[in-house]
CSV table of N, CA and C in Angstrom, one decimal:
chain,number,residue,atom,x,y,z
K,17,MET,N,50.6,-2.2,45.4
K,17,MET,CA,50.3,-3.5,44.4
K,17,MET,C,51.3,-4.6,44.9
K,18,GLU,N,50.8,-5.7,44.1
K,18,GLU,CA,51.8,-6.8,44.6
K,18,GLU,C,51.4,-7.5,43.0
K,19,LEU,N,52.7,-8.0,42.3
K,19,LEU,CA,52.9,-8.5,41.0
K,19,LEU,C,52.5,-10.5,41.1
K,20,PHE,N,51.7,-11.0,40.7
K,20,PHE,CA,51.2,-12.2,40.8
K,20,PHE,C,51.8,-13.1,39.3
K,21,TYR,N,52.4,-14.2,39.4
K,21,TYR,CA,52.3,-14.7,38.4
K,21,TYR,C,51.3,-15.5,37.9
K,22,GLY,N,50.2,-15.6,36.8
K,22,GLY,CA,49.5,-16.0,36.6
K,22,GLY,C,48.1,-15.9,37.4
K,23,ARG,N,46.9,-16.9,37.5
K,23,ARG,CA,45.6,-16.4,37.9
K,23,ARG,C,45.7,-16.5,39.6
K,24,PRO,N,44.5,-16.0,39.6
K,24,PRO,CA,44.4,-15.6,41.2
K,24,PRO,C,44.0,-17.3,41.8
K,25,GLU,N,44.5,-17.1,43.1
K,25,GLU,CA,44.8,-18.6,44.0
K,25,GLU,C,43.2,-18.6,44.1
K,26,SER,N,42.4,-17.6,44.2
K,26,SER,CA,40.5,-18.2,44.5
K,26,SER,C,39.9,-17.4,43.5
K,27,ALA,N,38.4,-17.5,42.8
K,27,ALA,CA,37.7,-17.2,42.2
K,27,ALA,C,36.8,-16.2,42.7
K,28,ASP,N,36.7,-16.3,44.1
K,28,ASP,CA,36.1,-15.3,45.1
K,28,ASP,C,36.1,-14.0,45.0
K,29,GLY,N,34.8,-13.7,44.7
K,29,GLY,CA,35.0,-11.8,44.7
K,29,GLY,C,35.2,-11.3,43.3
K,30,ARG,N,35.1,-12.3,42.1
K,30,ARG,CA,35.7,-11.8,40.8
K,30,ARG,C,34.6,-12.4,39.7
K,31,LEU,N,34.8,-11.5,38.8
K,31,LEU,CA,33.6,-11.8,37.9
K,31,LEU,C,33.6,-13.1,36.9
K,32,ASP,N,32.9,-13.3,36.5
K,32,ASP,CA,33.0,-14.9,35.5
K,32,ASP,C,33.6,-14.5,34.5
K,33,LYS,N,33.4,-13.5,33.9
K,33,LYS,CA,34.5,-12.8,32.8
K,33,LYS,C,36.1,-12.8,33.0
K,34,GLU,N,36.2,-12.1,34.2
K,34,GLU,CA,37.7,-12.2,34.2
K,34,GLU,C,38.3,-13.9,34.6
K,35,ILE,N,37.6,-14.4,35.2
K,35,ILE,CA,38.0,-15.8,35.4
K,35,ILE,C,38.0,-16.7,34.3
K,36,ARG,N,37.3,-16.6,33.3
K,36,ARG,CA,37.2,-16.7,31.7
K,36,ARG,C,38.3,-16.4,31.3
K,37,THR,N,38.8,-15.5,31.2
K,37,THR,CA,39.9,-14.6,30.6
K,37,THR,C,41.6,-15.9,31.1
K,38,TYR,N,41.5,-15.9,32.2
K,38,TYR,CA,42.4,-16.7,32.8
K,38,TYR,C,42.3,-18.0,32.0
K,39,ASP,N,41.0,-18.6,31.7
K,39,ASP,CA,41.2,-20.1,31.6
K,39,ASP,C,41.6,-20.0,30.0
K,40,MET,N,41.1,-18.9,29.5
K,40,MET,CA,41.5,-18.7,28.1
K,40,MET,C,43.3,-18.4,27.8
K,41,LEU,N,43.8,-17.8,28.6
K,41,LEU,CA,45.2,-17.9,28.4
K,41,LEU,C,45.8,-18.9,29.2
K,42,ASP,N,45.9,-19.4,30.3
K,42,ASP,CA,46.3,-21.0,31.0
K,42,ASP,C,45.7,-22.3,29.3
K,43,LYS,N,44.9,-22.1,28.9
K,43,LYS,CA,45.0,-23.0,28.1
K,43,LYS,C,45.4,-22.8,26.6
K,44,LEU,N,45.9,-21.6,26.5
K,44,LEU,CA,46.8,-21.3,25.3
K,44,LEU,C,47.7,-21.3,25.4
K,45,GLY,N,48.6,-21.7,27.1
K,45,GLY,CA,49.8,-21.9,27.6
K,45,GLY,C,50.5,-20.3,27.6
K,46,ILE,N,50.0,-19.5,27.7
K,46,ILE,CA,50.4,-18.0,27.6
K,46,ILE,C,50.6,-17.8,28.6
K,47,GLU,N,52.3,-17.3,29.2
K,47,GLU,CA,52.3,-16.6,30.4
K,47,GLU,C,52.2,-15.4,30.7
K,48,TYR,N,51.4,-15.1,31.6
K,48,TYR,CA,50.9,-13.6,32.2
K,48,TYR,C,51.4,-12.7,34.0
K,49,ARG,N,51.8,-11.7,33.8
K,49,ARG,CA,52.1,-11.5,35.0
K,49,ARG,C,50.5,-10.5,35.6
K,50,ARG,N,50.3,-10.4,36.7
K,50,ARG,CA,49.0,-10.1,37.4
K,50,ARG,C,49.5,-9.3,38.3
K,51,VAL,N,48.7,-8.0,38.4
K,51,VAL,CA,48.4,-7.0,39.4
K,51,VAL,C,46.9,-6.7,39.4
K,52,ASP,N,46.0,-6.6,40.7
K,52,ASP,CA,45.6,-6.1,41.3
K,52,ASP,C,45.2,-5.0,41.7
K,53,HIS,N,44.3,-3.9,41.3
K,53,HIS,CA,44.4,-2.5,41.8
K,53,HIS,C,42.8,-2.0,41.9
K,54,GLU,N,42.8,-0.8,42.1
K,54,GLU,CA,41.6,-0.4,42.3
K,54,GLU,C,41.2,-0.1,41.3
K,55,ALA,N,39.8,0.4,40.9
K,55,ALA,CA,39.3,0.2,39.4
K,55,ALA,C,39.8,1.2,39.1
K,56,THR,N,40.2,1.4,37.5
K,56,THR,CA,41.1,2.2,37.0
K,56,THR,C,39.7,3.2,35.7
K,57,GLU,N,40.1,4.3,35.9
K,57,GLU,CA,39.1,5.3,35.1
K,57,GLU,C,39.7,6.0,34.2
K,58,THR,N,40.6,6.5,34.5
K,58,THR,CA,41.8,7.2,34.0
K,58,THR,C,42.9,6.5,33.2
K,59,MET,N,43.9,7.6,32.2
K,59,MET,CA,44.7,6.8,31.6
K,59,MET,C,46.0,7.0,32.7
K,60,GLU,N,46.0,8.3,33.5
K,60,GLU,CA,46.8,8.4,34.3
K,60,GLU,C,46.8,7.4,35.4
K,61,ALA,N,45.6,7.0,36.1
K,61,ALA,CA,45.7,5.7,36.9
K,61,ALA,C,45.9,4.3,36.5
K,62,CYS,N,45.9,4.4,35.1
K,62,CYS,CA,46.7,2.7,33.8
K,62,CYS,C,48.1,2.9,34.4
K,63,ALA,N,48.6,4.7,34.3
K,63,ALA,CA,50.0,4.9,34.3
K,63,ALA,C,50.5,4.3,35.3
K,64,LYS,N,50.0,4.5,36.5
K,64,LYS,CA,50.6,4.0,37.5
K,64,LYS,C,50.8,2.5,37.4
K,65,ILE,N,49.6,2.1,37.1
K,65,ILE,CA,49.7,0.2,37.2
K,65,ILE,C,51.1,-0.1,36.3
K,66,ASP,N,51.1,0.8,34.8
K,66,ASP,CA,52.0,0.6,33.9
K,66,ASP,C,53.7,0.4,34.7
K,67,GLU,N,53.6,1.5,35.0
K,67,GLU,CA,54.9,1.7,36.0
K,67,GLU,C,55.3,0.5,36.8
K,68,PHE,N,54.4,0.1,37.5
K,68,PHE,CA,54.7,-0.8,38.1
K,68,PHE,C,55.2,-2.3,37.5
K,69,LEU,N,54.6,-2.5,36.4
K,69,LEU,CA,54.5,-3.5,35.4
K,69,LEU,C,55.6,-3.8,34.4
K,70,GLN,N,56.6,-2.6,34.6
K,70,GLN,CA,57.7,-2.2,33.6
K,70,GLN,C,58.9,-3.4,33.4
K,71,PRO,N,59.3,-3.4,32.0
K,71,PRO,CA,59.0,-2.4,31.2
K,71,PRO,C,58.0,-3.1,30.1
K,72,VAL,N,56.6,-1.5,30.0
K,72,VAL,CA,56.1,-2.0,29.1
K,72,VAL,C,55.4,-0.8,28.4
K,73,ALA,N,54.6,-1.4,27.4
K,73,ALA,CA,54.0,-0.2,26.7
K,73,ALA,C,52.7,0.1,27.2
K,74,ILE,N,52.3,1.5,27.3
K,74,ILE,CA,51.4,2.0,27.9
K,74,ILE,C,50.5,2.1,26.9
K,75,CYS,N,49.3,1.2,26.9
K,75,CYS,CA,48.3,1.0,26.0
K,75,CYS,C,47.0,2.3,26.1
K,76,LYS,N,46.4,2.4,25.2
K,76,LYS,CA,45.3,3.2,25.3
K,76,LYS,C,44.4,1.9,24.5
K,77,ASN,N,43.1,1.5,24.7
K,77,ASN,CA,42.0,1.1,24.0
K,77,ASN,C,40.7,1.7,24.0
K,78,LEU,N,40.4,2.0,22.9
K,78,LEU,CA,39.1,2.5,22.3
K,78,LEU,C,38.1,2.2,21.6
K,79,PHE,N,36.7,2.0,21.9
K,79,PHE,CA,36.2,0.9,21.2
K,79,PHE,C,35.4,2.0,20.7
K,80,LEU,N,35.1,1.7,18.9
K,80,LEU,CA,34.7,2.8,18.3
K,80,LEU,C,33.6,2.1,16.8
K,81,CYS,N,33.4,2.8,16.3
K,81,CYS,CA,32.0,2.7,15.3
K,81,CYS,C,32.0,3.6,14.2
K,82,ASN,N,31.8,3.4,13.4
K,82,ASN,CA,31.0,3.8,12.1
K,82,ASN,C,29.9,4.9,12.4
K,83,SER,N,29.6,6.0,11.9
K,83,SER,CA,28.2,6.9,12.1
K,83,SER,C,26.8,6.1,11.7
K,84,GLN,N,27.4,5.1,10.7
K,84,GLN,CA,25.8,4.3,11.0
K,84,GLN,C,25.8,3.1,12.0
K,85,LYS,N,27.0,3.3,12.9
K,85,LYS,CA,27.1,2.0,13.8
K,85,LYS,C,26.6,0.4,13.4
K,86,THR,N,27.2,0.6,12.2
K,86,THR,CA,27.1,-0.8,11.6
K,86,THR,C,28.4,-1.7,11.6
K,87,SER,N,29.7,-1.0,11.5
K,87,SER,CA,31.1,-1.6,11.5
K,87,SER,C,31.4,-1.0,13.2
K,88,PHE,N,32.2,-2.1,13.9
K,88,PHE,CA,32.9,-1.9,15.1
K,88,PHE,C,34.3,-2.2,14.9
K,89,TYR,N,34.4,-1.0,15.7
K,89,TYR,CA,36.4,-1.3,15.8
K,89,TYR,C,36.8,-1.3,17.5
K,90,LEU,N,38.2,-1.8,17.8
K,90,LEU,CA,38.6,-1.9,19.1
K,90,LEU,C,40.2,-1.3,18.4
K,91,LEU,N,40.8,-0.2,18.8
K,91,LEU,CA,41.8,0.3,18.3
K,91,LEU,C,42.5,0.4,19.8
K,92,ALA,N,43.4,-0.2,19.5
K,92,ALA,CA,44.6,-0.4,20.2
K,92,ALA,C,46.0,0.5,20.2
K,93,MET,N,46.4,1.4,21.0
K,93,MET,CA,47.4,2.4,20.9
K,93,MET,C,47.9,3.1,21.6
K,94,LYS,N,49.2,3.5,21.6
K,94,LYS,CA,50.2,4.0,22.9
K,94,LYS,C,49.5,5.2,23.2
K,95,SER,N,49.5,4.9,24.7
K,95,SER,CA,48.3,6.2,25.3
K,95,SER,C,49.1,7.6,25.3
K,96,ASP,N,50.2,7.9,24.8
K,96,ASP,CA,50.7,9.1,24.4
K,96,ASP,C,50.1,10.0,23.5
K,97,LYS,N,49.7,8.8,22.6
K,97,LYS,CA,49.0,9.6,21.1
K,97,LYS,C,47.7,9.9,21.0
K,98,LYS,N,47.1,11.0,19.9
K,98,LYS,CA,46.0,11.5,20.3
K,98,LYS,C,45.1,10.7,19.3
K,99,PHE,N,44.1,10.1,19.5
K,99,PHE,CA,42.8,9.4,18.5
K,99,PHE,C,42.8,10.4,17.4
K,100,LYS,N,43.1,10.4,16.2
K,100,LYS,CA,42.3,11.5,15.1
K,100,LYS,C,41.6,10.5,14.4
K,101,SER,N,40.4,10.5,14.5
K,101,SER,CA,39.0,10.0,13.6
K,101,SER,C,39.5,10.2,12.1
K,102,LYS,N,39.9,11.2,12.0
K,102,LYS,CA,39.9,11.2,9.9
K,102,LYS,C,41.0,10.5,9.7
K,103,ASP,N,42.0,10.4,10.5
K,103,ASP,CA,43.5,9.5,10.1
K,103,ASP,C,43.3,8.1,10.4
K,104,ILE,N,42.4,7.7,11.5
K,104,ILE,CA,42.6,6.4,11.7
K,104,ILE,C,41.3,5.5,10.7
K,105,SER,N,39.8,6.4,10.5
K,105,SER,CA,38.7,6.3,9.7
K,105,SER,C,39.5,5.9,8.5
K,106,LYS,N,40.4,6.6,7.5
K,106,LYS,CA,40.9,6.6,6.5
K,106,LYS,C,41.6,5.0,6.2
K,107,GLN,N,42.6,5.0,7.6
K,107,GLN,CA,43.3,3.5,7.2
K,107,GLN,C,42.6,2.6,7.5
K,108,ALA,N,41.3,2.5,8.1
K,108,ALA,CA,40.1,1.7,8.7
K,108,ALA,C,39.1,1.3,7.2
K,109,LYS,N,39.4,2.0,6.4
K,109,LYS,CA,38.7,2.4,5.3
K,109,LYS,C,37.1,1.8,5.6
K,110,SER,N,36.8,3.0,6.7
K,110,SER,CA,35.4,3.4,7.1
K,110,SER,C,35.2,4.8,6.9
K,111,THR,N,33.7,4.7,7.2
K,111,THR,CA,33.4,6.5,7.3
K,111,THR,C,33.8,6.8,8.3
K,112,ARG,N,33.8,8.1,8.9
K,112,ARG,CA,34.3,9.1,10.3
K,112,ARG,C,34.3,7.9,11.6
K,113,LEU,N,35.1,7.3,12.3
K,113,LEU,CA,34.8,6.5,13.6
K,113,LEU,C,34.9,7.9,14.4
K,114,SER,N,33.8,7.2,15.5
K,114,SER,CA,33.8,7.6,16.5
K,114,SER,C,33.7,7.0,17.9
K,115,PHE,N,33.0,7.3,19.0
K,115,PHE,CA,33.2,6.1,20.1
K,115,PHE,C,31.7,5.4,20.2
K,116,ALA,N,31.6,4.3,19.8
K,116,ALA,CA,30.7,3.2,20.2
K,116,ALA,C,30.2,3.6,21.5
K,117,PRO,N,28.6,3.5,21.5
K,117,PRO,CA,27.7,3.0,22.7
K,117,PRO,C,28.2,1.9,23.5
K,118,SER,N,27.9,2.3,24.9
K,118,SER,CA,28.7,1.3,25.9
K,118,SER,C,27.4,0.0,25.4
K,119,GLU,N,26.5,-0.3,25.2
K,119,GLU,CA,26.2,-1.3,25.0
K,119,GLU,C,26.4,-2.1,23.8
K,120,PHE,N,26.7,-1.3,22.9
K,120,PHE,CA,27.6,-2.5,22.0
K,120,PHE,C,29.1,-2.8,22.4
K,121,MET,N,29.4,-2.3,23.6
K,121,MET,CA,30.7,-3.1,23.8
K,121,MET,C,30.4,-4.1,24.9
K,122,GLU,N,29.5,-3.8,25.7
K,122,GLU,CA,28.8,-5.0,26.6
K,122,GLU,C,28.5,-5.9,25.4
K,123,GLU,N,27.7,-5.9,24.5
K,123,GLU,CA,26.9,-7.2,23.9
K,123,GLU,C,27.7,-7.7,23.0
K,124,PHE,N,28.8,-6.9,22.5
K,124,PHE,CA,29.8,-7.7,21.5
K,124,PHE,C,31.3,-8.6,22.2
K,125,LEU,N,31.5,-7.4,23.2
K,125,LEU,CA,32.6,-7.8,24.1
K,125,LEU,C,32.4,-8.2,25.6
K,126,ASP,N,31.6,-8.2,26.2
K,126,ASP,CA,31.1,-8.6,27.5
K,126,ASP,C,31.9,-8.0,28.0
K,127,ILE,N,32.4,-6.8,27.8
K,127,ILE,CA,33.0,-5.9,28.8
K,127,ILE,C,32.4,-4.5,28.9
K,128,THR,N,32.8,-3.7,30.2
K,128,THR,CA,32.4,-2.4,30.3
K,128,THR,C,33.3,-1.5,30.1
K,129,PRO,N,32.8,0.0,30.2
K,129,PRO,CA,33.3,1.1,29.7
K,129,PRO,C,34.5,0.7,31.3
K,130,GLY,N,36.0,1.5,30.8
K,130,GLY,CA,36.6,1.4,31.5
K,130,GLY,C,37.4,0.0,31.7
K,131,SER,N,37.3,-0.7,31.1
K,131,SER,CA,37.7,-2.0,31.2
K,131,SER,C,37.7,-2.9,29.7
K,132,VAL,N,37.8,-1.8,28.4
K,132,VAL,CA,38.1,-2.5,27.3
K,132,VAL,C,39.3,-2.9,27.3
K,133,SER,N,39.5,-4.2,26.2
K,133,SER,CA,40.6,-4.6,26.3
K,133,SER,C,40.7,-5.6,25.1
K,134,VAL,N,41.6,-5.9,24.4
K,134,VAL,CA,41.7,-6.9,23.4
K,134,VAL,C,41.5,-8.5,23.9
K,135,LEU,N,42.1,-8.6,25.0
K,135,LEU,CA,41.2,-9.9,25.3
K,135,LEU,C,39.5,-10.2,25.4
K,136,GLY,N,39.1,-8.6,25.3
K,136,GLY,CA,37.4,-9.0,25.3
K,136,GLY,C,36.9,-9.7,24.0
K,137,LEU,N,37.9,-9.6,23.0
K,137,LEU,CA,37.3,-10.4,21.8
K,137,LEU,C,37.3,-11.9,21.7
K,138,MET,N,38.2,-12.5,23.0
K,138,MET,CA,37.4,-13.7,23.1
K,138,MET,C,36.1,-13.8,23.0
K,139,ASN,N,35.0,-13.1,23.4
K,139,ASN,CA,33.6,-13.1,23.6
K,139,ASN,C,33.0,-12.6,22.5
K,140,ASP,N,34.1,-12.3,21.5
K,140,ASP,CA,33.2,-11.7,20.3
K,140,ASP,C,33.0,-12.7,19.2
K,141,THR,N,32.2,-13.9,19.4
K,141,THR,CA,32.4,-15.2,18.9
K,141,THR,C,31.8,-14.7,17.4
K,142,HIS,N,30.8,-13.7,17.3
K,142,HIS,CA,30.3,-13.4,15.8
K,142,HIS,C,31.2,-12.5,14.9
K,143,ASN,N,32.4,-12.3,15.4
K,143,ASN,CA,33.5,-11.3,15.1
K,143,ASN,C,33.2,-10.0,14.3
K,144,ARG,N,32.0,-9.5,15.1
K,144,ARG,CA,31.9,-8.1,15.0
K,144,ARG,C,32.5,-7.1,15.2
K,145,VAL,N,33.6,-7.0,15.9
K,145,VAL,CA,34.4,-5.8,16.4
K,145,VAL,C,36.4,-6.4,15.4
K,146,GLN,N,35.9,-5.4,14.4
K,146,GLN,CA,37.9,-5.2,14.0
K,146,GLN,C,38.6,-4.7,15.3
K,147,LEU,N,40.1,-5.6,15.1
K,147,LEU,CA,41.1,-4.8,15.5
K,147,LEU,C,42.1,-4.0,15.0
K,148,LEU,N,42.3,-2.9,15.2
K,148,LEU,CA,43.1,-1.7,14.6
K,148,LEU,C,44.5,-1.7,15.9
K,149,VAL,N,45.6,-2.1,15.3
K,149,VAL,CA,46.4,-1.9,16.2
K,149,VAL,C,47.7,-0.4,16.1
K,150,ASP,N,48.0,0.2,16.8
K,150,ASP,CA,48.8,1.2,16.6
K,150,ASP,C,50.3,0.2,16.3
K,151,GLU,N,51.1,0.3,15.2
K,151,GLU,CA,52.3,0.2,14.9
K,151,GLU,C,53.4,-0.3,15.4
K,152,ASP,N,53.5,1.0,16.3
K,152,ASP,CA,54.5,1.3,17.5
K,152,ASP,C,54.3,0.2,18.6
K,153,LEU,N,52.9,-0.1,18.7
K,153,LEU,CA,52.8,-1.2,20.2
K,153,LEU,C,53.2,-2.5,19.6
K,154,LEU,N,53.5,-2.8,18.3
K,154,LEU,CA,53.9,-4.2,17.8
K,154,LEU,C,55.4,-4.4,18.3
K,155,ASN,N,55.9,-3.1,18.3
K,155,ASN,CA,57.4,-3.0,18.1
K,155,ASN,C,57.6,-3.4,19.8
K,156,ASP,N,56.7,-3.6,20.5
K,156,ASP,CA,57.0,-3.7,22.3
K,156,ASP,C,57.1,-5.1,22.6
K,157,GLU,N,58.1,-5.5,23.4
K,157,GLU,CA,58.2,-6.9,23.5
K,157,GLU,C,57.0,-7.2,24.8
K,158,TYR,N,56.8,-6.4,25.5
K,158,TYR,CA,55.3,-6.6,26.2
K,158,TYR,C,54.0,-5.9,25.8
K,159,PHE,N,52.9,-6.3,26.6
K,159,PHE,CA,51.8,-5.5,26.3
K,159,PHE,C,50.8,-5.8,27.5
K,160,VAL,N,50.5,-4.6,27.9
K,160,VAL,CA,49.4,-4.6,29.4
K,160,VAL,C,48.3,-4.4,29.0
K,161,CYS,N,47.2,-5.0,29.2
K,161,CYS,CA,45.8,-4.9,29.3
K,161,CYS,C,44.8,-5.5,30.4
K,162,HIS,N,43.5,-5.0,30.2
K,162,HIS,CA,42.8,-5.6,31.2
K,162,HIS,C,42.4,-7.0,30.8
K,163,PRO,N,42.0,-7.9,32.0
K,163,PRO,CA,41.1,-9.6,31.8
K,163,PRO,C,40.0,-9.2,31.8
K,164,CYS,N,39.6,-7.9,31.1
K,164,CYS,CA,38.0,-7.7,30.7
K,164,CYS,C,37.2,-7.0,31.9
K,165,VAL,N,38.2,-6.9,33.0
K,165,VAL,CA,37.4,-6.0,34.2
K,165,VAL,C,38.9,-5.3,34.6
K,166,ASN,N,38.3,-3.7,35.0
K,166,ASN,CA,39.2,-2.7,35.3
K,166,ASN,C,40.1,-2.7,36.5
K,167,THR,N,39.9,-4.0,37.3
K,167,THR,CA,40.7,-4.1,38.5
K,167,THR,C,41.5,-5.3,38.7
K,168,SER,N,42.2,-5.7,37.6
K,168,SER,CA,43.1,-6.2,37.7
K,168,SER,C,44.0,-5.6,36.2
K,169,SER,N,45.3,-5.6,35.8
K,169,SER,CA,46.2,-5.7,34.8
K,169,SER,C,46.9,-7.1,34.9
K,170,VAL,N,47.1,-7.5,33.3
K,170,VAL,CA,48.0,-8.7,33.0
K,170,VAL,C,49.0,-8.3,32.0
K,171,LYS,N,50.0,-8.9,32.2
K,171,LYS,CA,51.3,-8.2,31.2
K,171,LYS,C,51.4,-9.6,30.5
K,172,LEU,N,51.4,-9.2,29.1
K,172,LEU,CA,51.5,-10.5,28.0
K,172,LEU,C,52.9,-10.3,27.5
K,173,LYS,N,53.5,-11.1,26.8
K,173,LYS,CA,54.1,-11.1,25.8
K,173,LYS,C,53.5,-10.5,24.4
K,174,THR,N,53.8,-9.7,23.8
K,174,THR,CA,53.1,-9.0,22.4
K,174,THR,C,52.8,-10.0,21.8
K,175,THR,N,54.1,-10.8,21.3
K,175,THR,CA,53.7,-12.0,20.2
K,175,THR,C,52.9,-12.8,20.8
K,176,ASP,N,52.6,-13.1,21.9
K,176,ASP,CA,51.6,-14.1,22.5
K,176,ASP,C,49.9,-13.7,22.2
K,177,VAL,N,50.1,-11.9,22.3
K,177,VAL,CA,48.7,-11.5,22.3
K,177,VAL,C,48.1,-11.4,20.7
K,178,PHE,N,49.4,-11.1,19.5
K,178,PHE,CA,49.2,-10.9,18.5
K,178,PHE,C,49.5,-12.0,17.4
K,179,ASP,N,50.0,-12.9,18.3
K,179,ASP,CA,50.3,-14.7,17.3
K,179,ASP,C,48.8,-15.4,18.3
K,180,THR,N,49.6,-15.6,19.1
K,180,THR,CA,48.7,-17.0,19.5
K,180,THR,C,47.2,-16.4,19.8
K,181,PHE,N,46.8,-15.4,20.6
K,181,PHE,CA,45.6,-15.4,21.4
K,181,PHE,C,44.7,-15.1,20.3
K,182,LEU,N,45.1,-14.2,19.4
K,182,LEU,CA,44.2,-13.7,18.2
K,182,LEU,C,44.0,-15.0,17.7
K,183,LYS,N,45.1,-15.4,17.4
K,183,LYS,CA,44.5,-16.8,16.4
K,183,LYS,C,43.8,-17.9,16.9
K,184,ALA,N,43.6,-17.9,18.5
K,184,ALA,CA,43.0,-18.6,19.4
K,184,ALA,C,41.1,-18.2,19.1
K,185,VAL,N,41.3,-17.1,19.0
K,185,VAL,CA,39.5,-16.7,19.3
K,185,VAL,C,39.3,-15.8,17.6
K,186,HIS,N,40.1,-16.6,16.8
K,186,HIS,CA,39.8,-16.2,15.4
K,186,HIS,C,39.5,-14.8,14.7
K,187,HIS,N,40.3,-14.0,15.2
K,187,HIS,CA,40.3,-12.6,14.8
K,187,HIS,C,41.7,-12.2,14.4
K,188,ASP,N,41.7,-11.1,13.2
K,188,ASP,CA,42.8,-11.1,12.9
K,188,ASP,C,42.9,-9.3,13.2
K,189,TYR,N,44.0,-8.5,13.0
K,189,TYR,CA,44.3,-7.1,12.9
K,189,TYR,C,44.6,-6.2,11.8
K,190,THR,N,44.5,-5.3,11.6
K,190,THR,CA,44.7,-4.4,10.7
K,190,THR,C,45.9,-3.3,11.5
K,191,VAL,N,47.0,-3.2,11.0
K,191,VAL,CA,47.8,-2.4,11.8
K,191,VAL,C,47.9,-0.8,11.3
K,192,VAL,N,47.7,0.2,12.0
K,192,VAL,CA,47.3,1.2,11.6
K,192,VAL,C,48.4,2.2,12.2
K,193,THR,N,48.8,3.3,11.5
K,193,THR,CA,49.8,4.6,12.0
K,193,THR,C,49.0,5.5,12.9
K,194,VAL,N,49.5,5.9,13.8
K,194,VAL,CA,48.7,6.7,14.7
K,194,VAL,C,49.9,8.0,15.2
K,195,LYS,N,49.8,8.8,14.6
K,195,LYS,CA,50.9,9.8,14.5
K,195,LYS,C,51.0,10.9,16.2
K,196,ASP,N,52.4,10.6,15.7
K,196,ASP,CA,52.5,11.1,17.3
K,196,ASP,C,52.6,12.7,17.4
K,197,GLU,N,52.2,13.4,18.4
K,197,GLU,CA,52.0,14.8,18.3
K,197,GLU,C,52.9,15.7,18.6
């Protein structure tokens, strides 16, 4: 793996949604480091990438919905923690949360399973998805996520994500406590 500063030199072979993500970050003046890699399907594969980008918080992103499939959430949490539906549902003031069907992820965030990312909120122009953030993530200087594809990862300053980026894409977030096991 090789660490790059900023966007790829060429858009050849890259999906439009990835390029749009770099366009948004550049437009906002957000600096980022990028690494290209094989598609990540597991947290173990992500951990290897995150080790390369140290120091960073290893983050797990879950796309969730209530039982009626009328409210949708993106939960960003530390990867070493376990999702407990009862705890997070209560904090989100929602009926029992579970994993949302992938078609909603594609419709609302223009991302596919394995690529879930806070950066996908730039595609949620109707604000259908509420961001839930593990309070421990906010204490870290850096945040790593996918640029809407799971073949690249970007390292950003946490403040750039939660102050600058989210404001620009008209999304707020709710801080939740995900308990350690």
